[in-house]
mmCIF file of C-alpha atoms in Angstrom:
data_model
loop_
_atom_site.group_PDB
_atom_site.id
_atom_site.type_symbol
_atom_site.label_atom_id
_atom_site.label_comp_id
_atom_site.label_asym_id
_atom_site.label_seq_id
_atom_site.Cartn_x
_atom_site.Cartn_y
_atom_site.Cartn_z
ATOM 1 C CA UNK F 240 13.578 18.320 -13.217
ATOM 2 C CA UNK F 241 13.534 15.323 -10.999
ATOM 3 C CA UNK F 242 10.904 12.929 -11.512
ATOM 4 C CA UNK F 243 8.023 12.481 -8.976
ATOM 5 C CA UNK F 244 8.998 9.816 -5.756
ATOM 6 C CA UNK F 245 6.783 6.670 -5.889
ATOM 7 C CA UNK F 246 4.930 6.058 -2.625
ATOM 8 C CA UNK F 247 3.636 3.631 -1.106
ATOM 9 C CA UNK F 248 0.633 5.055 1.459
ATOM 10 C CA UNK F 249 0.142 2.799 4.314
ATOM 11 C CA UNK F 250 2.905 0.530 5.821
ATOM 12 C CA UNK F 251 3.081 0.212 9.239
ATOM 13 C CA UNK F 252 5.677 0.527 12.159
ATOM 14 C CA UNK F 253 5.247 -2.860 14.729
ATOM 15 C CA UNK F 254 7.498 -3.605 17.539
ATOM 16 C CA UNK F 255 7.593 -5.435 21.048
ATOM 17 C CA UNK F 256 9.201 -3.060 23.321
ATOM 18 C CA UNK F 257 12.017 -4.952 24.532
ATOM 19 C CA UNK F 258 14.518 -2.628 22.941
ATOM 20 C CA UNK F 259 13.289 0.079 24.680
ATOM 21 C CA UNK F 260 11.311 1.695 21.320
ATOM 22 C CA UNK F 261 8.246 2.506 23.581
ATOM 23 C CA UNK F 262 6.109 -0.169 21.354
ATOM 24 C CA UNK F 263 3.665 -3.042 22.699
ATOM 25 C CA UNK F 264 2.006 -5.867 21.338
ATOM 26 C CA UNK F 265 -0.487 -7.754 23.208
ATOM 27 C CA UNK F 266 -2.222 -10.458 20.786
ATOM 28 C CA UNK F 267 -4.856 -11.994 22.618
ATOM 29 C CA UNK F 268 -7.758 -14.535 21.516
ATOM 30 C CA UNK F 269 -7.215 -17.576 18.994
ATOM 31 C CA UNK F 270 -8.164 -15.506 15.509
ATOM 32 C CA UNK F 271 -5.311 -12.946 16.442
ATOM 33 C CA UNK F 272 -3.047 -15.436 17.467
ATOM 34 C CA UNK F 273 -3.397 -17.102 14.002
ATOM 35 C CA UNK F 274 -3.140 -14.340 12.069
ATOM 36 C CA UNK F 275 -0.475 -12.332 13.460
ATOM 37 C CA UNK F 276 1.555 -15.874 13.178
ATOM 38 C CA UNK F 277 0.197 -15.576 9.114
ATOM 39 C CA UNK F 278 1.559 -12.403 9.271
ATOM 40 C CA UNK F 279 5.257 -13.025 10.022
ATOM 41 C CA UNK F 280 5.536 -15.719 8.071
ATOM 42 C CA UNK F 281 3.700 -13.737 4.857
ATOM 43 C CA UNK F 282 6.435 -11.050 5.847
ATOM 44 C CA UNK F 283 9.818 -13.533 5.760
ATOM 45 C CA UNK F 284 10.108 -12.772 9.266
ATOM 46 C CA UNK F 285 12.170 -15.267 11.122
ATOM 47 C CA UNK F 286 11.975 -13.897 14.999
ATOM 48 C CA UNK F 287 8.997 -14.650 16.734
ATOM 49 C CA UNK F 288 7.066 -11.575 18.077
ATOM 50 C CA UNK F 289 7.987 -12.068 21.789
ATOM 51 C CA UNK F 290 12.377 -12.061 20.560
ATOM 52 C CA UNK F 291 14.178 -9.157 22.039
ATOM 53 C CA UNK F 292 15.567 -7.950 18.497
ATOM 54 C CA UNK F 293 12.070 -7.647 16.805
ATOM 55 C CA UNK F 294 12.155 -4.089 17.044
ATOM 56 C CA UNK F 295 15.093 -3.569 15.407
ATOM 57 C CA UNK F 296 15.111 -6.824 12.581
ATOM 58 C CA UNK F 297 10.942 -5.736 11.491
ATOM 59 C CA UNK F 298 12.476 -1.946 10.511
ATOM 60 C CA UNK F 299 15.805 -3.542 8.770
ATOM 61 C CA UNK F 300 13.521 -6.425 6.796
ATOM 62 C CA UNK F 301 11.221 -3.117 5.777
ATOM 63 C CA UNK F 302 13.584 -1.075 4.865
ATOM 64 C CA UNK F 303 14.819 -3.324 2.322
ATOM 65 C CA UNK F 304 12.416 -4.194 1.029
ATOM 66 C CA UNK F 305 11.479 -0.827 0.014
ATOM 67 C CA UNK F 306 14.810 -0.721 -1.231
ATOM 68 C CA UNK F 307 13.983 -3.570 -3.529
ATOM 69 C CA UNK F 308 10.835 -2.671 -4.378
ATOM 70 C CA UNK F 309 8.919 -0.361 -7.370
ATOM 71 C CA UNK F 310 8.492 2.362 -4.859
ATOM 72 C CA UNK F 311 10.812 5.036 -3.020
ATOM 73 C CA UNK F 312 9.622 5.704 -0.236
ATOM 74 C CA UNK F 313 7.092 4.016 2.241
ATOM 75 C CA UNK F 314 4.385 6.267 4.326
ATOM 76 C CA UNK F 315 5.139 4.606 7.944
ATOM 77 C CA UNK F 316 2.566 4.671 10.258
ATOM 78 C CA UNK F 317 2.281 5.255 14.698
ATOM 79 C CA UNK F 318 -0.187 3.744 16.443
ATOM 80 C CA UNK F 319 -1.470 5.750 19.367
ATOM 81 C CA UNK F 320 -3.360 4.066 22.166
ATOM 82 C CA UNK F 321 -6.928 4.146 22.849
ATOM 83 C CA UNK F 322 -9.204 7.146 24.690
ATOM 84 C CA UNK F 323 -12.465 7.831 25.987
ATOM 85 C CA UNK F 324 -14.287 11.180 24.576
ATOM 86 C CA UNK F 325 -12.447 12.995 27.938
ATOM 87 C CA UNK F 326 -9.008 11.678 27.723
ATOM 88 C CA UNK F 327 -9.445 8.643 30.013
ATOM 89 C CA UNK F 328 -6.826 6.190 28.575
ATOM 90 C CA UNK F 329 -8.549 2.759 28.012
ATOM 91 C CA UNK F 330 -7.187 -0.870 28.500
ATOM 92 C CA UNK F 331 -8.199 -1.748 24.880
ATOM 93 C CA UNK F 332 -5.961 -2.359 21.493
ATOM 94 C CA UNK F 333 -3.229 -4.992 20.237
ATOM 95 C CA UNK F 334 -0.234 -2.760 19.273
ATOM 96 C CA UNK F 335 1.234 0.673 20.121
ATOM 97 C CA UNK F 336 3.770 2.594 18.278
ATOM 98 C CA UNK F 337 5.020 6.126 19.786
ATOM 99 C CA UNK F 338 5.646 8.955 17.748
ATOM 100 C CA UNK F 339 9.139 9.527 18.543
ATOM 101 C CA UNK F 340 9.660 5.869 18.026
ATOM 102 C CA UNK F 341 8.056 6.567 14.576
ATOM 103 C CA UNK F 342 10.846 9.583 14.232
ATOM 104 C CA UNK F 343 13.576 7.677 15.594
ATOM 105 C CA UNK F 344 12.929 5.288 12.211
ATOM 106 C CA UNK F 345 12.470 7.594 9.798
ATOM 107 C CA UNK F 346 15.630 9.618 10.860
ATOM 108 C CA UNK F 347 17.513 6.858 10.273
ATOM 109 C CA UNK F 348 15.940 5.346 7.227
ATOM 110 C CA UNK F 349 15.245 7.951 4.395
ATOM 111 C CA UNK F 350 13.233 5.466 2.559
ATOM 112 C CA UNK F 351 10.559 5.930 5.455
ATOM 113 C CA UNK F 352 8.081 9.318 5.550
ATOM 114 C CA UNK F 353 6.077 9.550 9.105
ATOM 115 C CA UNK F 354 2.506 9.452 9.491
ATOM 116 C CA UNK F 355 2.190 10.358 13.166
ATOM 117 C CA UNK F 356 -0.795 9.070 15.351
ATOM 118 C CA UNK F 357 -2.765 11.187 17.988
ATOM 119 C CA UNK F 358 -5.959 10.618 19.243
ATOM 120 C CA UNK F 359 -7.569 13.854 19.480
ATOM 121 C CA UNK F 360 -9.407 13.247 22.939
ATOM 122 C CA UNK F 361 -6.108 13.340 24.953
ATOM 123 C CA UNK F 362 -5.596 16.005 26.894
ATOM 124 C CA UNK F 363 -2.371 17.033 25.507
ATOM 125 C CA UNK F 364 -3.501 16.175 22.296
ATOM 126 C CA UNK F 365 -2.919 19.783 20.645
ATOM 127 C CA UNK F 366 0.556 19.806 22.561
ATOM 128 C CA UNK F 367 1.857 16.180 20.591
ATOM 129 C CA UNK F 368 0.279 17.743 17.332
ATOM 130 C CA UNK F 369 2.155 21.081 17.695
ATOM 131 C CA UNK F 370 5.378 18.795 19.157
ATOM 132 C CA UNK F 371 5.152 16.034 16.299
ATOM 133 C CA UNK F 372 4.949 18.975 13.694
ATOM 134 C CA UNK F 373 8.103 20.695 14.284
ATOM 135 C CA UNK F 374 9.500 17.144 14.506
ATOM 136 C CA UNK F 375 8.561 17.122 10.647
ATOM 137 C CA UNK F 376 5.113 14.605 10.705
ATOM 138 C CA UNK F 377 4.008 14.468 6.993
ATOM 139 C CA UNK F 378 0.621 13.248 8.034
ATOM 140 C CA UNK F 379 -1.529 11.390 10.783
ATOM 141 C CA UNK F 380 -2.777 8.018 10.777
ATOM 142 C CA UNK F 381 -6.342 6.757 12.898
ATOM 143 C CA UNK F 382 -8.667 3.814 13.206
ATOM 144 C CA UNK F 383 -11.615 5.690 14.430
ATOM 145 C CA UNK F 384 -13.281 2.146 14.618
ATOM 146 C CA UNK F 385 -10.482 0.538 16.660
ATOM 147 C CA UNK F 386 -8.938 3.796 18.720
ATOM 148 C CA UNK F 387 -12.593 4.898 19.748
ATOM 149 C CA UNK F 388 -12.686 8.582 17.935
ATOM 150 C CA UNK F 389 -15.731 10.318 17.016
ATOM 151 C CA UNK F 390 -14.248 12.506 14.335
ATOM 152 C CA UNK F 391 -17.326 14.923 14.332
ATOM 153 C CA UNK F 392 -17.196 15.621 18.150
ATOM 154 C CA UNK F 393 -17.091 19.520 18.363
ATOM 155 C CA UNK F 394 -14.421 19.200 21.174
ATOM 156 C CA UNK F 395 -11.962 17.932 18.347
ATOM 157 C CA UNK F 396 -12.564 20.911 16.095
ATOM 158 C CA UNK F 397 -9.942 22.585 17.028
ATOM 159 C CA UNK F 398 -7.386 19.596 16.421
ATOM 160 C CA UNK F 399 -8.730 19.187 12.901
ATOM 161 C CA UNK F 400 -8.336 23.091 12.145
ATOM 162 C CA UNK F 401 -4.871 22.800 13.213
ATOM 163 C CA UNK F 402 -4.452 20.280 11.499
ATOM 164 C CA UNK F 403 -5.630 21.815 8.375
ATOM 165 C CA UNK F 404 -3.510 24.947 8.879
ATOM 166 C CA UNK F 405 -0.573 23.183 8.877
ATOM 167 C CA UNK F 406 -1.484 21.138 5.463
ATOM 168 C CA UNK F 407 -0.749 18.108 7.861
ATOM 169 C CA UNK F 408 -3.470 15.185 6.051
ATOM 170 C CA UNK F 409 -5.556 12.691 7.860
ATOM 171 C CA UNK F 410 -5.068 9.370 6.638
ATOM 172 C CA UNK F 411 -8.433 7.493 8.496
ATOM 173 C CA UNK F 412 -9.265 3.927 8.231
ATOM 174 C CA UNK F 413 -12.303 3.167 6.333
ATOM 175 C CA UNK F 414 -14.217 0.110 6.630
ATOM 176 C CA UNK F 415 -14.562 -2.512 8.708
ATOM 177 C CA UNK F 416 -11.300 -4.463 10.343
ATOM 178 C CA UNK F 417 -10.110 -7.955 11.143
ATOM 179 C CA UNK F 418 -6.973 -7.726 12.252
ATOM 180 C CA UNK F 419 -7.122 -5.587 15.269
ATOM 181 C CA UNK F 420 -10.203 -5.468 17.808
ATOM 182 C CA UNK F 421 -12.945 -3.225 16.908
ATOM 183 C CA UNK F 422 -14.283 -0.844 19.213
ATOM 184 C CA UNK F 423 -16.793 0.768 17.638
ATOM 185 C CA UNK F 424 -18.251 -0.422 14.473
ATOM 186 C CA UNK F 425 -19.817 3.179 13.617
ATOM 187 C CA UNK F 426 -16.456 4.567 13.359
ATOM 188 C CA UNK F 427 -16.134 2.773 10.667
ATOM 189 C CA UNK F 428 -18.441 4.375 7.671
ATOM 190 C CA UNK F 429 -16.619 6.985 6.040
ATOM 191 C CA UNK F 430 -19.414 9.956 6.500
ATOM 192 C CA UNK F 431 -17.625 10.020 9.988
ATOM 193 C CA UNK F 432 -15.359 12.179 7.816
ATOM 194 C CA UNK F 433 -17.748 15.320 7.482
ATOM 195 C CA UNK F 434 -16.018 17.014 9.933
ATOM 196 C CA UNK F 435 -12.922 16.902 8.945
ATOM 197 C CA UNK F 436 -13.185 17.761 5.930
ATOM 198 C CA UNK F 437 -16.033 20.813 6.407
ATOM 199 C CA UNK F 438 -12.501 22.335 8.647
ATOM 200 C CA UNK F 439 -10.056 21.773 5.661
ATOM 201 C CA UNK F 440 -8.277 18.427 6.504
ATOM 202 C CA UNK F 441 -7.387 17.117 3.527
ATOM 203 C CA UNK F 442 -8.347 12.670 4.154
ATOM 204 C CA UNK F 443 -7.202 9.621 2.785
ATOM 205 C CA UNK F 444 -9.735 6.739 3.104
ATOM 206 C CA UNK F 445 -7.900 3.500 3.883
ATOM 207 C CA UNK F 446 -9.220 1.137 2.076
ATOM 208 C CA UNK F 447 -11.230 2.490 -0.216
ATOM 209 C CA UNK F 448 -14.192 2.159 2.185
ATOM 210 C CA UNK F 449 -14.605 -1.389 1.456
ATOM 211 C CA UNK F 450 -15.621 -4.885 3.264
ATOM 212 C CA UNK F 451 -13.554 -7.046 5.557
ATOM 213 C CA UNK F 452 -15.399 -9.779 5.760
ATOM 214 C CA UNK F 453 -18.755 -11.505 4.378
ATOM 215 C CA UNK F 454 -20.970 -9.852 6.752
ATOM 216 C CA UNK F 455 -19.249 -6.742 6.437
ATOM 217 C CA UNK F 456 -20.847 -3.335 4.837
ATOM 218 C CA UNK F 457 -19.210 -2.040 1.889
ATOM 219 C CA UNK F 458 -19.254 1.983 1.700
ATOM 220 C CA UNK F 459 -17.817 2.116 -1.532
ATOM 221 C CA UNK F 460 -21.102 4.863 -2.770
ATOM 222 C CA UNK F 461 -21.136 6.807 0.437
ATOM 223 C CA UNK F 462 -17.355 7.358 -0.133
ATOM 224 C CA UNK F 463 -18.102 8.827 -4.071
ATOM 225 C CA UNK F 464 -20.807 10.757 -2.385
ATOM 226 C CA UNK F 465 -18.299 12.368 -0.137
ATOM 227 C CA UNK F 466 -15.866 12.904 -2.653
ATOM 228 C CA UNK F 467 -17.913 14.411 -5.302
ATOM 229 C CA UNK F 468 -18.957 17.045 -2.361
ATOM 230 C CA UNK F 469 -15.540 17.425 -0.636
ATOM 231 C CA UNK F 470 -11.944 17.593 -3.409
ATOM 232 C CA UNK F 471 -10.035 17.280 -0.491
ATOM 233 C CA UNK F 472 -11.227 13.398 -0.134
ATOM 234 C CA UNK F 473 -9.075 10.926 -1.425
ATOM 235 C CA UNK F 474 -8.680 6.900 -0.755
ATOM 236 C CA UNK F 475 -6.021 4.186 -0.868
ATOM 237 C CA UNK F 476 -5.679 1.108 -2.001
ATOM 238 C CA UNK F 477 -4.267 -0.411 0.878
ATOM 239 C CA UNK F 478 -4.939 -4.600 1.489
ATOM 240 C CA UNK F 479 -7.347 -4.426 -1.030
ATOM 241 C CA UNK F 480 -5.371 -7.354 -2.580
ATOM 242 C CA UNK F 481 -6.955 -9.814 0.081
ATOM 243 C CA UNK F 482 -9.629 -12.118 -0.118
ATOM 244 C CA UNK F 483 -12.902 -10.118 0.715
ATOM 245 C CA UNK F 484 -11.350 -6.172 -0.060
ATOM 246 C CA UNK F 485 -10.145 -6.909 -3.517
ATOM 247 C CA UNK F 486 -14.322 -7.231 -3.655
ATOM 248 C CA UNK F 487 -13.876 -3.133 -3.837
ATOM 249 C CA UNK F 488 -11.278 -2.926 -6.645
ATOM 250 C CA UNK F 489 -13.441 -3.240 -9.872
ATOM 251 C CA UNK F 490 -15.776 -0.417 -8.150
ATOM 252 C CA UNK F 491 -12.851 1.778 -7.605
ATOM 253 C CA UNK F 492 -11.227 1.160 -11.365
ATOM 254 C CA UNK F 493 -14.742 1.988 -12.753
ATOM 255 C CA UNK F 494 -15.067 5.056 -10.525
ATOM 256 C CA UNK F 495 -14.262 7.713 -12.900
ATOM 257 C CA UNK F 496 -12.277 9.007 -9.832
ATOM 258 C CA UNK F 497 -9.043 7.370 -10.586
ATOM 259 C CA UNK F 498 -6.827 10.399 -9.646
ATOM 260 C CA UNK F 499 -8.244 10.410 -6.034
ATOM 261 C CA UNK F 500 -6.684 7.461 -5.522
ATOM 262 C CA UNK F 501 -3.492 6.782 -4.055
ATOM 263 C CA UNK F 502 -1.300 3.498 -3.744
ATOM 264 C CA UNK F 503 -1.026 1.350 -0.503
ATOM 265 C CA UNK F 504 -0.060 -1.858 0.453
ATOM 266 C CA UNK F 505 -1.168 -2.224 4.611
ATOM 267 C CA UNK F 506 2.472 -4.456 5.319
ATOM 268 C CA UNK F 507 2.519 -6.904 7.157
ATOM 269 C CA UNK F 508 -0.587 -7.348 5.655
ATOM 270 C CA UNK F 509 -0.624 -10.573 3.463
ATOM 271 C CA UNK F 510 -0.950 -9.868 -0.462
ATOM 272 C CA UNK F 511 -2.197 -12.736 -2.815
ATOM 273 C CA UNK F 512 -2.476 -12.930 -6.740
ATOM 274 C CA UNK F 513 -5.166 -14.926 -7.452
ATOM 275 C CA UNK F 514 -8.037 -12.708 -5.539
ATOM 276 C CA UNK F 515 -7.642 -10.381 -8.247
ATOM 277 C CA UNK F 516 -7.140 -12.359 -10.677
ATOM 278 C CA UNK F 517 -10.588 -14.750 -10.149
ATOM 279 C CA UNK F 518 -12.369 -11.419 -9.955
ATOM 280 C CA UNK F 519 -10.915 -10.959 -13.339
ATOM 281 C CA UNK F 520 -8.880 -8.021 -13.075
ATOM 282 C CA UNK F 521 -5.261 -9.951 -13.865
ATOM 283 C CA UNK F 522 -4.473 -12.612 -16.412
ATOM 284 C CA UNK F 523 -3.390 -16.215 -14.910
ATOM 285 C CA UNK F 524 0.185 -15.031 -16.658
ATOM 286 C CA UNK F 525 0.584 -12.135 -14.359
ATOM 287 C CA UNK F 526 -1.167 -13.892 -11.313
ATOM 288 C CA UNK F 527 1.953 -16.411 -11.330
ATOM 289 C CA UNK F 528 4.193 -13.743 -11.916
ATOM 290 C CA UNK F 529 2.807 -11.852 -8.744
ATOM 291 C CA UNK F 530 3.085 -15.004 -6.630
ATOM 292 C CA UNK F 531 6.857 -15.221 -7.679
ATOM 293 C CA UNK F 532 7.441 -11.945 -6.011
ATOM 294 C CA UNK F 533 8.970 -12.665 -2.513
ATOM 295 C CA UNK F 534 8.949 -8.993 -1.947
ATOM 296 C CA UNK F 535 5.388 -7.821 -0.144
ATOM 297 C CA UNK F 536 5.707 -4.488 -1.036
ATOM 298 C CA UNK F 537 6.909 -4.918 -4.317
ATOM 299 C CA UNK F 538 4.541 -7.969 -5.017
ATOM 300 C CA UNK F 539 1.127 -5.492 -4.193
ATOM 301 C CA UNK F 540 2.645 -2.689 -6.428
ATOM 302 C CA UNK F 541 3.018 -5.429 -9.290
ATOM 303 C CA UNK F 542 -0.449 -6.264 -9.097
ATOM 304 C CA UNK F 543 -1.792 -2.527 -8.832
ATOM 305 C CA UNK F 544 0.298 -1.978 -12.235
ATOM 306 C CA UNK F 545 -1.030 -5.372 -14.042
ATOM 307 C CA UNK F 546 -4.488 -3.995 -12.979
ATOM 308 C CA UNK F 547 -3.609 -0.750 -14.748
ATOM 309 C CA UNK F 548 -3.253 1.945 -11.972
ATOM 310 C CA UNK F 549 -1.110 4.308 -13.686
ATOM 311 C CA UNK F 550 1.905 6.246 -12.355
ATOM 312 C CA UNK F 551 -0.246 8.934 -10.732
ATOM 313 C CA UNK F 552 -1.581 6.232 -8.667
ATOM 314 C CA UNK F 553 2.045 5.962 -6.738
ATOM 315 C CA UNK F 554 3.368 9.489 -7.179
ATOM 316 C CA UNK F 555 0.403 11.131 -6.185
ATOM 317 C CA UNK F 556 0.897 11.520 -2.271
ATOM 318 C CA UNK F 557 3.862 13.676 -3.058
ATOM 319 C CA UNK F 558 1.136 16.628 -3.501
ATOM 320 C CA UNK F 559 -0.497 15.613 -0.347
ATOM 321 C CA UNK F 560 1.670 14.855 2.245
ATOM 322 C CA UNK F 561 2.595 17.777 4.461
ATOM 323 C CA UNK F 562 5.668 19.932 2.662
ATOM 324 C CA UNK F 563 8.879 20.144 5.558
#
């Protein structure tokens, strides 16, 4: 019997365009600027964003360091662009990543599993599900609070029941967001969810429902709420290894809901040690340790072991990601 694949649940696909991948980036205001340049420096990478052979450098960097990493395969993530409730495309978002880019990757990368993205307001949205689906999508990945989607509109009931027919899982951010614009803040508390899951859609929370920022709301309780009433409601623990969302982690270890729970890291995302470890979750010992680790990926899966997620924590997407 072959042991279970380690995953990690959230990593996601960037790229400029200039290659032809279909991808955008437009960074725009000062606190984007800055932190997209934190970003690709936190990441090792040495092209700027603007280089012609971004695309194609980001996916070989990521791919090994997957390779090198505690986990065997990565969850990579599209990034559909932003609708109105009728389809009307908007002029709104920092980065795009097309599905067949997304496929494109993953073909040639085994280490990478694809999480389409579809915003269920388009009006061939049903078409790109039924299309990404026999193109072997293992789940789909939103910002409700960033793309604009109402997830209990009763024109998207349909997508969601298709969606649950074809064991396809929602992974939804959760939370509030700093490093792409916000749209709509409402999106962001997880009882957006309902609807989904009242049609079958089995959902990962990103995040674990937890604070950005100071002046953020944390939905940690209205997320055990929903999962005591729904078992198809799980959460990651994606970027919660950051200044304000590693606020979350003690609630989550103290949940008695450990095995809804499911590793992420959010790369590019910066990870740091000592967040953790001043909330008292990590010794200083394995706080230096962490911060040795070059390795992103590797360096957030470190400090979700020291903290004492188990091994179900990593294999556990394998029985809910979409069987092909």
């Amino acid at each position: 019997m072959h042991p279970a694949l380690r995953y990690d649940c959230h990593v996601h696909l960037v790229g400029n365009g200039q290659d032809g991948s279909g991808c955008w980036l437009r960074i725009e205001g000062l606190w984007l600027k800055v932190l997209s340049e934190v970003m690709r420096k936190a990441v090792g990478m040495p092209l700027p964003l603007t280089h012609k052979d971004f695309d194609v450098k980001y996916v070989e960097a990521l791919r090994e360091l997957v390779r090198g990493s505690y986990v065997d395969k990565a969850l990579l993530l599209a990034q559909d662009e932003v609708y109105d409730e009728d389809g009307k495309k908007l002029d709104f978002g920092s980065f795009h990543v097309p599905n067949d880019y997304l496929f494109k990757v993953c073909r040639e990368n085994p280490e990478f599993v694809p999480a389409i993205s579809i915003h269920p307001g388009r009006k061939d949205a049903l078409a790109e599900l039924e299309r990404c689906l026999a193109a072997g999508a293992r789940a789909l990945k939103l910002l409700p609070n960033c793309q604009n989607v109402d997830c209990s509109l009763p024109q998207y009931d349909e997508f969601w029941r298709r969606m649950a027919a074809a064991g396809l899982p929602f992974l939804c951010h959760t939370g509030g967001e700093m490093t792409v614009p916000v749209m709509n803040r409402s999106y962001q508390d997880p009882r957006i969810l309902r609807r989904p899951l009242e049609l079958g859609v089995k959902v990962i929370a990103a995040h674990s429902s937890g604070n950005s920022h100071f002046f953020d709301q944390n939905y940690f309780g209205e997320l055990i709420k929903l999962m005591d009433e729904f078992p198809a409601l799980y959460a990651d623990t994606s970027a919660l290894n950051s200044p304000i969302r590693s606020g979350v982690l003690k609630q989550v270890k103290e949940s008695g809901r450990l095995g809804r729970f499911l590793h992420g890291s959010d790369y590019p995302v910066p990870v740091g040690a000592r967040w953790v470890w001043l909330r008292g979750l990590i010794t200083f010992a394995q706080a230096s340790e962490a911060g040795r680790i070059p390795n992103l990926i590797e360096r957030d899966a470190f400090l979700k072991r020291a903290m004492g997620f188990d091994d179900g924590h990593f294999t556990r997407l394998g029985e809910i990601l979409r069987p092909v």
